Coordinates of C-alpha atoms in Angstrom, one line a residue:
X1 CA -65.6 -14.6 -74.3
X2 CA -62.8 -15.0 -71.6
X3 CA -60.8 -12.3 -72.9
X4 CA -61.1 -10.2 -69.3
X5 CA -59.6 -13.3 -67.3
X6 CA -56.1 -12.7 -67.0
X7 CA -55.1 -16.1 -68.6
X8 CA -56.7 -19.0 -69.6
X9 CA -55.6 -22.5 -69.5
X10 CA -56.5 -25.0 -71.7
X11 CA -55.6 -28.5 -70.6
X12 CA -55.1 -30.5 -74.1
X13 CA -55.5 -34.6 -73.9
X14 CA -53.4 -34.5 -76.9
X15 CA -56.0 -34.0 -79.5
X16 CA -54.9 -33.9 -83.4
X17 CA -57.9 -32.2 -84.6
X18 CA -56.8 -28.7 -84.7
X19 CA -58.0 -27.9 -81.4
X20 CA -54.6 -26.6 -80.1
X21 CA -54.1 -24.5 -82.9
X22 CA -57.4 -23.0 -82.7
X23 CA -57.4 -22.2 -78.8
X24 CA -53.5 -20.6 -79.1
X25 CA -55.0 -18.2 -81.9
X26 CA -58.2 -17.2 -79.9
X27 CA -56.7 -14.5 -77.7
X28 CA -52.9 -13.8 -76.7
X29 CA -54.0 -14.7 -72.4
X30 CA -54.5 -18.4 -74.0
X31 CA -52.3 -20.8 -72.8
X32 CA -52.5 -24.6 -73.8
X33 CA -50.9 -27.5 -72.0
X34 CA -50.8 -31.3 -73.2
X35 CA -51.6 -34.3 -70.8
X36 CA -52.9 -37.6 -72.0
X37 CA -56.0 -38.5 -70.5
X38 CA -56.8 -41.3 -67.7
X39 CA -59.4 -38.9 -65.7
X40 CA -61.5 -35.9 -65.4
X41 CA -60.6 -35.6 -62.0
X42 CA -56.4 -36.3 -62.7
X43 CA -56.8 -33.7 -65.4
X44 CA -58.3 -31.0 -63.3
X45 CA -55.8 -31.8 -60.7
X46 CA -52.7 -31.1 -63.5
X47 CA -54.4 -28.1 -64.2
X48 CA -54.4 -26.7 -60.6
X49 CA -50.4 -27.3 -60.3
X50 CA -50.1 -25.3 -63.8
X51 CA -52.1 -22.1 -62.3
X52 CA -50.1 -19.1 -60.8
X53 CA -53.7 -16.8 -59.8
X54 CA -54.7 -17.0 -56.1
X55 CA -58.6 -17.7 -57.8
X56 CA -59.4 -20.3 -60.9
X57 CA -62.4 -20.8 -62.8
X58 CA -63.0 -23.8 -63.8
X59 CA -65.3 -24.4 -67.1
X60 CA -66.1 -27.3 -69.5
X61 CA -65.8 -26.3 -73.1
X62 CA -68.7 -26.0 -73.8
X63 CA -69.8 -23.3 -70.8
X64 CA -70.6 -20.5 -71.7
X65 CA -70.7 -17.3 -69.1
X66 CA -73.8 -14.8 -68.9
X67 CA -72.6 -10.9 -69.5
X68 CA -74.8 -11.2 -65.6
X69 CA -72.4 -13.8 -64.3
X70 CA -68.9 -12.1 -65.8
X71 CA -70.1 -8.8 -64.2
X72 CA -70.5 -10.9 -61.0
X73 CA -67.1 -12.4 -60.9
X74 CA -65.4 -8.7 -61.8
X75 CA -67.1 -7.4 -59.0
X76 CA -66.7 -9.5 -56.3
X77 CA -64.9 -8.8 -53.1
X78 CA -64.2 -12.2 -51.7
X79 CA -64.3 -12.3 -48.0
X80 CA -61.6 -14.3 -46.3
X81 CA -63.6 -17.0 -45.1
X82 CA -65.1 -18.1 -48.4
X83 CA -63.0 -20.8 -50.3
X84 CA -65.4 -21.0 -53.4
X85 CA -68.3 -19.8 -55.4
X86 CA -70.9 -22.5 -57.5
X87 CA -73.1 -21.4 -60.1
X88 CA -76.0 -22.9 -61.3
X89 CA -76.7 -23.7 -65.1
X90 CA -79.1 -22.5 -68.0
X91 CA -79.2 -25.9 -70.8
X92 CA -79.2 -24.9 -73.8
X93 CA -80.6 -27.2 -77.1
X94 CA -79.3 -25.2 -80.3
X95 CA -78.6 -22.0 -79.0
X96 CA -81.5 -21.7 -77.1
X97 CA -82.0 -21.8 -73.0
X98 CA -84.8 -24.3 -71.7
X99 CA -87.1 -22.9 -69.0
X100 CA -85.7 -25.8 -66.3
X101 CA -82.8 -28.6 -66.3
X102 CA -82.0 -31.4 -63.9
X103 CA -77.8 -30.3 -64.4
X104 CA -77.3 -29.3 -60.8
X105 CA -75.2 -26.3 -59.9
X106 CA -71.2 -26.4 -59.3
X107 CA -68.6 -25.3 -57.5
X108 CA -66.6 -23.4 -60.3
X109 CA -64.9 -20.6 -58.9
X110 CA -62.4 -21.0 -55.6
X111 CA -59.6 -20.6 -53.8
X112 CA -57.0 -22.8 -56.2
X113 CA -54.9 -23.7 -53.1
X114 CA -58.1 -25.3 -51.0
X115 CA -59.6 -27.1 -53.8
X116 CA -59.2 -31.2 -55.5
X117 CA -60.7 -33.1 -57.3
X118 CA -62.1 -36.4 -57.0
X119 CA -63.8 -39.0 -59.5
X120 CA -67.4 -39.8 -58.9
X121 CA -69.0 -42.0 -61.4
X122 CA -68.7 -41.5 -64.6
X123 CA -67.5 -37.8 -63.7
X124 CA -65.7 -35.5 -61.3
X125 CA -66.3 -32.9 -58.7
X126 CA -64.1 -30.4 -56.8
X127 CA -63.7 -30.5 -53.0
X128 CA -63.1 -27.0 -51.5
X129 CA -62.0 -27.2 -48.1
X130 CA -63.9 -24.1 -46.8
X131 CA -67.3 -22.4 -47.2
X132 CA -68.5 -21.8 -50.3
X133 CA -71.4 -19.3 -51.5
X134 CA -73.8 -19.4 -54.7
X135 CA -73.3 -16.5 -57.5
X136 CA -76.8 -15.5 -58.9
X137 CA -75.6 -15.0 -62.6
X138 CA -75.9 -18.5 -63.9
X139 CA -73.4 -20.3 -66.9
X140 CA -75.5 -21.8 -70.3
X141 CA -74.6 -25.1 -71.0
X142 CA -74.6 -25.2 -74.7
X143 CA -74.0 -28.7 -75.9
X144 CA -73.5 -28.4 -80.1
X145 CA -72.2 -32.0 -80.4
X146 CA -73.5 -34.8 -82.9
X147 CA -76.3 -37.3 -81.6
X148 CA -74.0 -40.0 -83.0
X149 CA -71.2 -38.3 -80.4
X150 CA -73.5 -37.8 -78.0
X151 CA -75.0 -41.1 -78.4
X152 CA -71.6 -42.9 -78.2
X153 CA -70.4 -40.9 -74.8
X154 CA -73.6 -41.7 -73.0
X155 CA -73.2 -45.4 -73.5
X156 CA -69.8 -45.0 -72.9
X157 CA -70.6 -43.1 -69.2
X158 CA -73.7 -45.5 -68.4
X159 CA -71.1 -48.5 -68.2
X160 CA -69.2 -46.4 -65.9
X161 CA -71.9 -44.7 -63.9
X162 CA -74.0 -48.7 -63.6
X163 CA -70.7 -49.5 -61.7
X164 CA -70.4 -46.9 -60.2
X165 CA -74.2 -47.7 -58.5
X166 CA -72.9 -50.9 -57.7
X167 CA -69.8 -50.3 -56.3
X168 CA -71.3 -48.2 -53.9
X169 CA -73.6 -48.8 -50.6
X170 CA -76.7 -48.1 -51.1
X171 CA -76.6 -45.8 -47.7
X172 CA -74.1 -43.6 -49.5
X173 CA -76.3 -42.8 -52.5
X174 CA -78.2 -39.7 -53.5
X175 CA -81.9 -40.6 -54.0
X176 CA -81.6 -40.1 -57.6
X177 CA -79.0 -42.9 -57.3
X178 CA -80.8 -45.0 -55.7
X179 CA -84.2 -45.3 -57.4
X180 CA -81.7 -45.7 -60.5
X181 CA -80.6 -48.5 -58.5
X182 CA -83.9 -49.6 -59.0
X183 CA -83.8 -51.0 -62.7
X184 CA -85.6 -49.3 -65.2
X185 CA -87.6 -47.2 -62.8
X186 CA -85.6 -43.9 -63.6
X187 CA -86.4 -43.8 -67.0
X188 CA -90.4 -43.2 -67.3
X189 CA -89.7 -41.4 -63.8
X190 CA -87.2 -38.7 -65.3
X191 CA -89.4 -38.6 -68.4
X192 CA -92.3 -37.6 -66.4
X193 CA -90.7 -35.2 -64.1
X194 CA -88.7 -33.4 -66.4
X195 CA -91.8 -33.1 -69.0
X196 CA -94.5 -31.9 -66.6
X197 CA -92.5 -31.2 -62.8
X198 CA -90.2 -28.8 -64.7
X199 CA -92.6 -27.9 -67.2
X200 CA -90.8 -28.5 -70.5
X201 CA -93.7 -29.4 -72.2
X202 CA -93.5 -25.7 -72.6
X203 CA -90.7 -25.2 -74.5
X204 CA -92.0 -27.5 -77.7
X205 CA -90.0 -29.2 -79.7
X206 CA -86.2 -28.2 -77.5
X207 CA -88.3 -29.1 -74.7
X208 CA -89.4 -32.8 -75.7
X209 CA -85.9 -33.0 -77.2
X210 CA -84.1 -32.4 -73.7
X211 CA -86.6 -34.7 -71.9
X212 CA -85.9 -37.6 -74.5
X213 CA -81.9 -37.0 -74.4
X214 CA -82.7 -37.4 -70.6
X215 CA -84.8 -40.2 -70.6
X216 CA -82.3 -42.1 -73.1
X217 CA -79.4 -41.4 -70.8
X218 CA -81.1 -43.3 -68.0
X219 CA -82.6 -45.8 -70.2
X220 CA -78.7 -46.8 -71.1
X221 CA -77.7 -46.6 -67.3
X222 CA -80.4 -49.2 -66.4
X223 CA -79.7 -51.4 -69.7
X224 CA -75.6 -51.2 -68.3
X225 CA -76.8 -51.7 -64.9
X226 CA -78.7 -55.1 -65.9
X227 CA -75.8 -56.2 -67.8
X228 CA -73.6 -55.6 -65.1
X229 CA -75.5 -57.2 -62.8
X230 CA -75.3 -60.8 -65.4
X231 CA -71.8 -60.3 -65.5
X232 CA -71.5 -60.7 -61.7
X233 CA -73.3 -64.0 -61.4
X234 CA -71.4 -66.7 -61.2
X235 CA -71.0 -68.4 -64.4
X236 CA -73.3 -72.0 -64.7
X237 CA -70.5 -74.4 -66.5
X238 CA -71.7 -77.8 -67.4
X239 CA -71.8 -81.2 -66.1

């Protein structure tokens, strides 16, 4: 699919599942590098210094690029003021795009020299220094992995995101933050939004499937939160 770039990086955490050999045999302008992995955001970052293109388009594995969007990016004539492009996304459940998402749009094309990353919860995002415009081809998020894998990385990025929430004045926050602040209020919230706000009602069964993958993930963020919460009270000892 990225066989027009001029080369592709892969950044590796070291995997032993045949990953490696799989990307190295995809197309000849692969190239994989290793790095164990503390952070999203550290990872990126290694990535950056291992890029030799003036431009770099960053994409999670599981992105996929619209023939609309590639003809974009082939086209485009850069002017020198803009650092970066973002894009927004099309989510996918088995192959199929939904009508509407909550993913918000990213900055995935820029200027490799002006742009960093940073951690932010249990994620990352890139700071461009410079202006940045929005392409109108949009990327498909196209998720194939197992609810048990799915299931396990959620829990796993609640516990980071619930301290994240804490962590941070409340003044700083998104609203979406902060009325997850607000302990199991996101949940029905998101539920009810996604489900008739966004219409997904009316994509049947992807639709209620998206909105309850959704709806679980905040369900675990307030669950983390609470217990986060417990573990920050001083501890009662006896008489």
């Amino acid at each position: 699919a990225l066989s027009w770039a001029k080369e592709v990086l892969i950044v590796d955490s070291e995997s032993t599942d045949g990953t490696i050999e799989l990307a190295r045999s995809a197309h000849p302008n692969v190239r994989v590098v290793q790095r164990p992995f503390d952070s999203f955001a550290e990872q990126c970052n290694f990535g950056l210094a291992q890029i030799g293109t003036e431009w770099a388009l960053s994409l999670d594995a599981d992105y996929v690029l619209t023939p609309e969007l590639v003809a974009e990016i082939e086209h485009l004539d850069p002017p020198p003021d803009v650092a970066g492009y973002s894009a927004e996304f099309r989510y996918c459940i088995f192959g199929q795009a939904l009508r509407s998402t909550v993913y918000p749009a990213r900055t995935v094309l820029y200027r490799r020299r002006l742009a960093t990353y940073q951690n932010e919860g249990h994620g990352h995002r890139v700071i461009v220094d410079g202006k940045t415009e929005r392409l109108r081809g949009k990327i498909e998020h196209d998720d194939r992995k197992s609810f048990s894998f799915w299931l396990q990385s959620q829990d796993r990025y609640a516990t980071i995101e619930a301290r994240h929430l804490l962590s941070t004045p409340v003044s700083q926050l998104s609203f979406q933050d902060q009325l997850r602040r607000k302990i199991f209020f996101a949940p029905p919230a998101m539920f009810l939004y996604l489900l008739f706000g966004r219409a997904l009602i009316l994509d049947g069964w992807r639709g209620w499937f998206y909105v309850c993958q959704r709806t679980i993930t905040e369900l675990l963020v307030s669950i983390r939160l609470l217990i986060e919460k417990k573990n920050l009270e001083p501890q009662k000892t006896g008489a």
